Structures are given as C-alpha cells and as structure tokens.
Short mmCIF file of C-alpha atoms in Angstrom, two decimals:
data_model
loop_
_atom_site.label_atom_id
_atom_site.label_comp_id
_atom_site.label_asym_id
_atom_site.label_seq_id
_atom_site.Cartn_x
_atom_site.Cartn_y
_atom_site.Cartn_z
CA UNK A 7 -10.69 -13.00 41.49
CA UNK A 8 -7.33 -10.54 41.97
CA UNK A 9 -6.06 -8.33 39.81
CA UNK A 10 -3.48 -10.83 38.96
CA UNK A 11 -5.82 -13.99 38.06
CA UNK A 12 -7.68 -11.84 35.78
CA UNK A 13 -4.48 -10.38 33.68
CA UNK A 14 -3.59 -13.66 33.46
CA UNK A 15 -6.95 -14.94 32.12
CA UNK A 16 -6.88 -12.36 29.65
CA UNK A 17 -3.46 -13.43 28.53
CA UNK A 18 -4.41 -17.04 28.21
CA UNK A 19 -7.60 -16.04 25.91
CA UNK A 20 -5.41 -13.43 23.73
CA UNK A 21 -3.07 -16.21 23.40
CA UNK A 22 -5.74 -18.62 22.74
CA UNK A 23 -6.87 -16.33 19.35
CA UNK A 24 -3.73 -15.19 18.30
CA UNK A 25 -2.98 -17.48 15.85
CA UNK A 26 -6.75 -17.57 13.95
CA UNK A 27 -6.89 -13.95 14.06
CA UNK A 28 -3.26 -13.53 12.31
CA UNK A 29 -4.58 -15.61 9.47
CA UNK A 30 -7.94 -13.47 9.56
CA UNK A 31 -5.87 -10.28 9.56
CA UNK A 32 -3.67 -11.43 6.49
CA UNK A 33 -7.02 -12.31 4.73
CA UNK A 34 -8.16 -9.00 5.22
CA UNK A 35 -4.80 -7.41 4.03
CA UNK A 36 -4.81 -9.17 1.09
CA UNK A 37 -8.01 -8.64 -0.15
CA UNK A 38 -7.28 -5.01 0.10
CA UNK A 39 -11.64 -4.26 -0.31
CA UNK A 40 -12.72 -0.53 -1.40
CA UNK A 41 -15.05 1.61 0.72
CA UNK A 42 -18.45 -0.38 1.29
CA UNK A 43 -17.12 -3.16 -1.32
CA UNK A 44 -15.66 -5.13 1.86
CA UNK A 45 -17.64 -7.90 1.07
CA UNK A 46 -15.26 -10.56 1.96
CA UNK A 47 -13.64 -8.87 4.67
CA UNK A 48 -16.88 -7.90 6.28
CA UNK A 49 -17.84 -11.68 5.80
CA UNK A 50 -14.87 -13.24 6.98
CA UNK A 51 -15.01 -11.17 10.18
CA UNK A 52 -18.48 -12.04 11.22
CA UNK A 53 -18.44 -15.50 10.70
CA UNK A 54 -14.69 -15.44 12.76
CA UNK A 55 -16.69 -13.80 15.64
CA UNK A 56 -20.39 -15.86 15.37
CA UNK A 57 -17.84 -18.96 15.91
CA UNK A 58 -16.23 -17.33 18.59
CA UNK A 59 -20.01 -17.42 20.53
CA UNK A 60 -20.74 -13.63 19.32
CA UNK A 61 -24.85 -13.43 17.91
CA UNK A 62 -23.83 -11.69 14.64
CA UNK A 63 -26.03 -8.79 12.86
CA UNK A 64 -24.95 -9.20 9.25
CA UNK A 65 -25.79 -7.04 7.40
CA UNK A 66 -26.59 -3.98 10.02
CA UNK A 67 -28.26 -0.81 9.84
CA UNK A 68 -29.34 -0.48 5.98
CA UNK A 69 -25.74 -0.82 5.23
CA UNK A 70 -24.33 -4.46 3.34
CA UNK A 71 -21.22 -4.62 4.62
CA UNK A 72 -21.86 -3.43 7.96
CA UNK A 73 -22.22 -5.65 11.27
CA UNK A 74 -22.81 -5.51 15.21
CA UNK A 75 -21.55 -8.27 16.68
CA UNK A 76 -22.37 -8.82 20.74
CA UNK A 77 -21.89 -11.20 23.54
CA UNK A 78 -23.76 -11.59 26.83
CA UNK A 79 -25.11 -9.02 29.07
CA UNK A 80 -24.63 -6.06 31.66
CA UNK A 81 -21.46 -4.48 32.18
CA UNK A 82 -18.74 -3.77 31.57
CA UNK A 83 -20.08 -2.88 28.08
CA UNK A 84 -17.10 -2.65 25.15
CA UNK A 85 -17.41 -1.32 22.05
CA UNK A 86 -15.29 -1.28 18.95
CA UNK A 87 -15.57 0.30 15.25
CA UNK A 88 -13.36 -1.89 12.93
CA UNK A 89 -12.32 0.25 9.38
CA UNK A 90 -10.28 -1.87 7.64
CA UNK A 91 -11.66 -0.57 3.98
CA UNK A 92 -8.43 -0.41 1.56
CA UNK A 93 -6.84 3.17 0.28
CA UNK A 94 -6.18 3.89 -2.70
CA UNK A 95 -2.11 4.36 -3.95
CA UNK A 96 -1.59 2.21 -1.36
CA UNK A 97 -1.01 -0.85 -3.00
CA UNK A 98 2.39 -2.62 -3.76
CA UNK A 99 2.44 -0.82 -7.32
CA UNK A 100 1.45 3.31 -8.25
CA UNK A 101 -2.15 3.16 -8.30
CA UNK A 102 -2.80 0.30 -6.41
CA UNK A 103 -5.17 0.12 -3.58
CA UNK A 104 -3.97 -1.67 -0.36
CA UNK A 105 -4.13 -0.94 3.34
CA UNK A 106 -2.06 1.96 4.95
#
C-alpha cells in the first residue's frame, strides 16, 4: 500500500467517526465531571470504544473511573492518556466547574 492509499484510508475512517465522536465530545463537555467523579464520562467513552471493536478494561488499575482500552496486536503500538476531568471556575457562571 503507498503512502498515498494509506492517508487516504485514514481519512475515510476519521471521517467515518467524526460525527459519533462530536456527540461523545459534547456529552463529555456537558457533564463537566470532577477529578475521579468522571463516572459518566469515563462510561460513555468505553462503551464508544468496546463498540468500535476495542476489548475494554473498565474499571483499570484499582482506580473506578479509569480504563485501557486496546485493539489487535504487534506494532505499530499507540498509546493515548485521555484527561478530560472538569476545572473548577471554569464553568459558564463564577464558581462553576466546566472544561478549560
């Protein structure tokens, strides 16, 4: 496969998710979770990627709002560490937690 067929394959796969993983990302957003309350988030994110074909972990390492999410073998090997935990002050309003 060139260089060319596999940008192109990526493109198509991106393009493929785009639309489920907007409304995933505005779930996320607007539940606007605390440090290690990201129930939902955590929740919604695993069970996006377990349909996706991904054997989901959940919960992982001790930790209940924690996952490890992988998909077939070998390499290339990718890895990715996801923090979307809220902030506090910013939220809409003074005092409000929300994402930065």
């Amino acid at each position: 496969m060139t260089k060319k067929e596999k940008r192109s394959l990526v493109n198509r796969a991106v393009a493929g998710e785009s639309k489920r993983a907007r409304v995933l990302s505005s779930k996320v957003h607007a539940w606007a979770e605390r440090p290690f309350r990201e129930v939902k988030s955590s929740r919604a994110i695993a069970d996006y990627l377990d349909s996706r074909g991904f054997e989901v972990e959940f919960p992982f390492s001790k930790i209940p709002t924690a996952f490890r999410a992988t998909r077939g073998t070998g390499e290339p090997a990718v890895g990715m560490l996801g923090e979307y935990d809220a902030l506090p002050n910013c939220g809409p309003e003074e005092g409000q937690w929300g994402h930065g």
